[in-house]
C-alpha positions as semicolon CSV with decimal commas, in nm:
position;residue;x (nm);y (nm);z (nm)
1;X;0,000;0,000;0,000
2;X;0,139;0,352;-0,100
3;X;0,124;0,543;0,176
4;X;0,206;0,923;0,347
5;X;0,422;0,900;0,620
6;X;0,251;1,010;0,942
7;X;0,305;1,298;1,059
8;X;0,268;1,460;1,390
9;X;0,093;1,794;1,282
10;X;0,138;2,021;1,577
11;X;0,423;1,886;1,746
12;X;0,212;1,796;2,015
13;X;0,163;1,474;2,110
14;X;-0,188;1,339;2,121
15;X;-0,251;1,364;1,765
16;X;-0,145;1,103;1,478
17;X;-0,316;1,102;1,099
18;X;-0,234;0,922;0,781
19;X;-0,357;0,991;0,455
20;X;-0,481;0,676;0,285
21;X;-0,510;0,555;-0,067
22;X;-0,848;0,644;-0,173
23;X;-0,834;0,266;-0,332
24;X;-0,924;0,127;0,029
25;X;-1,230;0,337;0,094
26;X;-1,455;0,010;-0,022
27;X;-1,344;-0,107;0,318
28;X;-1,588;0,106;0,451
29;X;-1,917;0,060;0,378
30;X;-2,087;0,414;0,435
31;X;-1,787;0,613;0,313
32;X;-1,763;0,376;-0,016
33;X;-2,160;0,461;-0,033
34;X;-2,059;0,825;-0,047
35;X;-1,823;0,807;-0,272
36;X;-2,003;0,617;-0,503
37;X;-2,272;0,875;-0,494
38;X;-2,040;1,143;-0,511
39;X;-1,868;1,022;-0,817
40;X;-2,209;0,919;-0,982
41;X;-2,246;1,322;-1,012
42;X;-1,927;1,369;-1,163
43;X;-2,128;1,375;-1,498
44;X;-1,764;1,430;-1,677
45;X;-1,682;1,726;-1,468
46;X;-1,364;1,714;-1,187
47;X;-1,625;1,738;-0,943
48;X;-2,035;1,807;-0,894
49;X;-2,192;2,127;-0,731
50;X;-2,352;2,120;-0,397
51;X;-2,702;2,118;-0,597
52;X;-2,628;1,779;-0,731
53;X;-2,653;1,631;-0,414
54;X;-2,997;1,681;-0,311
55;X;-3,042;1,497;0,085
56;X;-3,356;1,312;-0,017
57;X;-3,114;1,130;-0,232
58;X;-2,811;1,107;0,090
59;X;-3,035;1,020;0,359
60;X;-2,836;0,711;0,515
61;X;-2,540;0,954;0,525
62;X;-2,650;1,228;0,663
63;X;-2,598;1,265;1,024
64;X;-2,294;1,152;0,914
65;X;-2,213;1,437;0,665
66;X;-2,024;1,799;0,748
67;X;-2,058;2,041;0,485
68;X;-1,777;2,326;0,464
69;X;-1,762;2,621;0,316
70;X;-1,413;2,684;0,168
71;X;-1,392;3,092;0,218
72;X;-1,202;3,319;-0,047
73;X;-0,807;3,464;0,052
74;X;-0,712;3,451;0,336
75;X;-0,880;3,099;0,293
76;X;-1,075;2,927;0,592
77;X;-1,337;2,691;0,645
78;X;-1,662;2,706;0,798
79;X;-1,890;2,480;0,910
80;X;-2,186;2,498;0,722
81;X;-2,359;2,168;0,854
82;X;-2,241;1,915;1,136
83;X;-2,474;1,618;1,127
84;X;-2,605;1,460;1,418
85;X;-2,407;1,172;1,464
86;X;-2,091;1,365;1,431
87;X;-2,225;1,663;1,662
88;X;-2,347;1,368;1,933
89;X;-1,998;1,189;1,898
90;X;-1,848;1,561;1,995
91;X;-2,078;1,625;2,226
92;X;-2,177;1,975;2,024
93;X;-2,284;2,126;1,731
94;X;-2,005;2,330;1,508
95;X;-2,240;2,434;1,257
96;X;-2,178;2,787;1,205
97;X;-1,855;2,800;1,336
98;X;-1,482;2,818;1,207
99;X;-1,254;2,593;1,192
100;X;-1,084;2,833;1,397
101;X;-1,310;2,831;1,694
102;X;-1,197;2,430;1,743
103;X;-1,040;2,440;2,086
104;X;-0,795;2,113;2,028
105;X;-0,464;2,256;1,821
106;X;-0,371;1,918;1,734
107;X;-0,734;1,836;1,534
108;X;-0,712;2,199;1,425
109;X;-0,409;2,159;1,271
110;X;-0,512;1,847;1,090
111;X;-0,862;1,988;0,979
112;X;-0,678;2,251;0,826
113;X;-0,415;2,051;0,652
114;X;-0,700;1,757;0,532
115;X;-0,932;2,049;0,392
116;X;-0,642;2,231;0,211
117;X;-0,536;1,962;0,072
118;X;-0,892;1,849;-0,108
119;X;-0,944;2,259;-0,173
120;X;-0,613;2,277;-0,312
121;X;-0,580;1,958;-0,518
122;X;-0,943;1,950;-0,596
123;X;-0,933;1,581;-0,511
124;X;-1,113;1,325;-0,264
125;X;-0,889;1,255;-0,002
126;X;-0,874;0,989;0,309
127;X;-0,742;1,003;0,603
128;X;-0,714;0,816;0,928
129;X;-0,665;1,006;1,254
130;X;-0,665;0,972;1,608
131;X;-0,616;1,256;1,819
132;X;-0,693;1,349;2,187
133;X;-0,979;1,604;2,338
134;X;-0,880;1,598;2,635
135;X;-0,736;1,335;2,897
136;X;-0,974;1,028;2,865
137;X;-1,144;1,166;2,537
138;X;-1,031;0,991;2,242
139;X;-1,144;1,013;1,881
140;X;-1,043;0,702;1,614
141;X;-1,199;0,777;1,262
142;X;-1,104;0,762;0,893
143;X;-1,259;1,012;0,687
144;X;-1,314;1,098;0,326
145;X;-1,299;1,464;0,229
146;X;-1,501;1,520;-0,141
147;X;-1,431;1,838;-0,327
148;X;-1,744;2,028;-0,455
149;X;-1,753;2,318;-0,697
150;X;-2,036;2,570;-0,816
151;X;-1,775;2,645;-1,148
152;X;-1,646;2,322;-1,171
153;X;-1,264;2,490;-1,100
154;X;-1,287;2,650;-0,795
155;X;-1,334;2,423;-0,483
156;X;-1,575;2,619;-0,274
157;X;-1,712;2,402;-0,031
158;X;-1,581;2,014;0,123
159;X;-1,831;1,722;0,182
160;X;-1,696;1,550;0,472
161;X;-1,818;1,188;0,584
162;X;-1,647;0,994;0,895
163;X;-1,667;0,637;0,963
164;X;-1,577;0,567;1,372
165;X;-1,685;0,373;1,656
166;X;-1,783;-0,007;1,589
167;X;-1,736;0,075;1,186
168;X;-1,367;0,038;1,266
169;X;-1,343;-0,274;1,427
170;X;-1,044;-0,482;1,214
171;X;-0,949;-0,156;1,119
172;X;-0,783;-0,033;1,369
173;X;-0,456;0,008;1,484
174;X;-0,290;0,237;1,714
175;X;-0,231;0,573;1,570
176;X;-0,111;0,723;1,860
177;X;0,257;0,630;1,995
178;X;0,576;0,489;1,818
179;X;0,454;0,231;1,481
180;X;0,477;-0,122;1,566
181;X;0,756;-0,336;1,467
């Protein structure tokens, strides 16, 4: 498997990712769904428009699904839509916010890094990550990070899907700490 090296983003420990190659998303069932659906818009364009993705057609994904706007210079990204089952496994609602109002500098630093990479490159990307809350709060996921355009160019929002909890198991492997042998 061709793989990034990880990296520790922040220098802080607590925090691990990995970007994947997209060719193992089928290993997960909801974020291969996505991405399925996502590239069934495609309709011979890099990438569909938010209005090709009606939800009455994404209904299974979305409390699953984050929708971020990608701002003009000096870029950022706002949350335009956290759904429930990512605001419940949070415990809160970032809709509306920035990804500068995340408290964590390790998953801050990632989010930033993982969305500026599918802005800039204009390209799904998948990551694994594990990074740290706080003492005793833990998050595992892989995510997939699809592009979306109103131009077809110009990246101006991300549709984010995570897979976590029990969708993991024979998946995992520790993130955090030195690589096994």
């Amino acid at each position: 498997m061709n793989q990034r090296p990880r990296i520790d983003v922040t220098g802080v420990q607590g925090a691990s990712e990995e970007e994947l190659p997209l060719a193992v998303v089928g290993e997960f069932p909801r974020l291969n769904g996505l991405y399925r659906h996502w590239t069934g818009k495609l309709n011979g364009r890099p990438m569909p428009a938010r209005r090709d993705l009606p939800p009455e057609e994404m209904r299974e994904f979305l409390g699953y699904i984050v929708l971020v706007d990608v701002t003009p210079p000096p870029r950022s990204f706002r949350f335009r839509l956290v759904g429930t089952e990512i605001s419940s496994a949070y415990g809160r609602d970032m809709t509306g916010l920035y990804i500068e109002d995340i408290p964590t500098p390790a998953y801050r630093e990632m989010l930033r890094e993982h969305y500026g990479r599918a802005a800039d490159t204009a390209q799904p990307v998948l990551h694994r990550l594990t990074f740290m809350e706080w003492p005793g709060k833990v998050h595992e996921l892989v995510r997939l990070t699809l592009p979306l355009s109103d131009d077809g160019k110009t990246v101006n929002m991300l549709m984010v899907c995570s897979a976590f909890g029990d969708e993991l198991k024979g998946h995992r492997r520790p993130l955090l700490g030195p690589d096994p042998p």
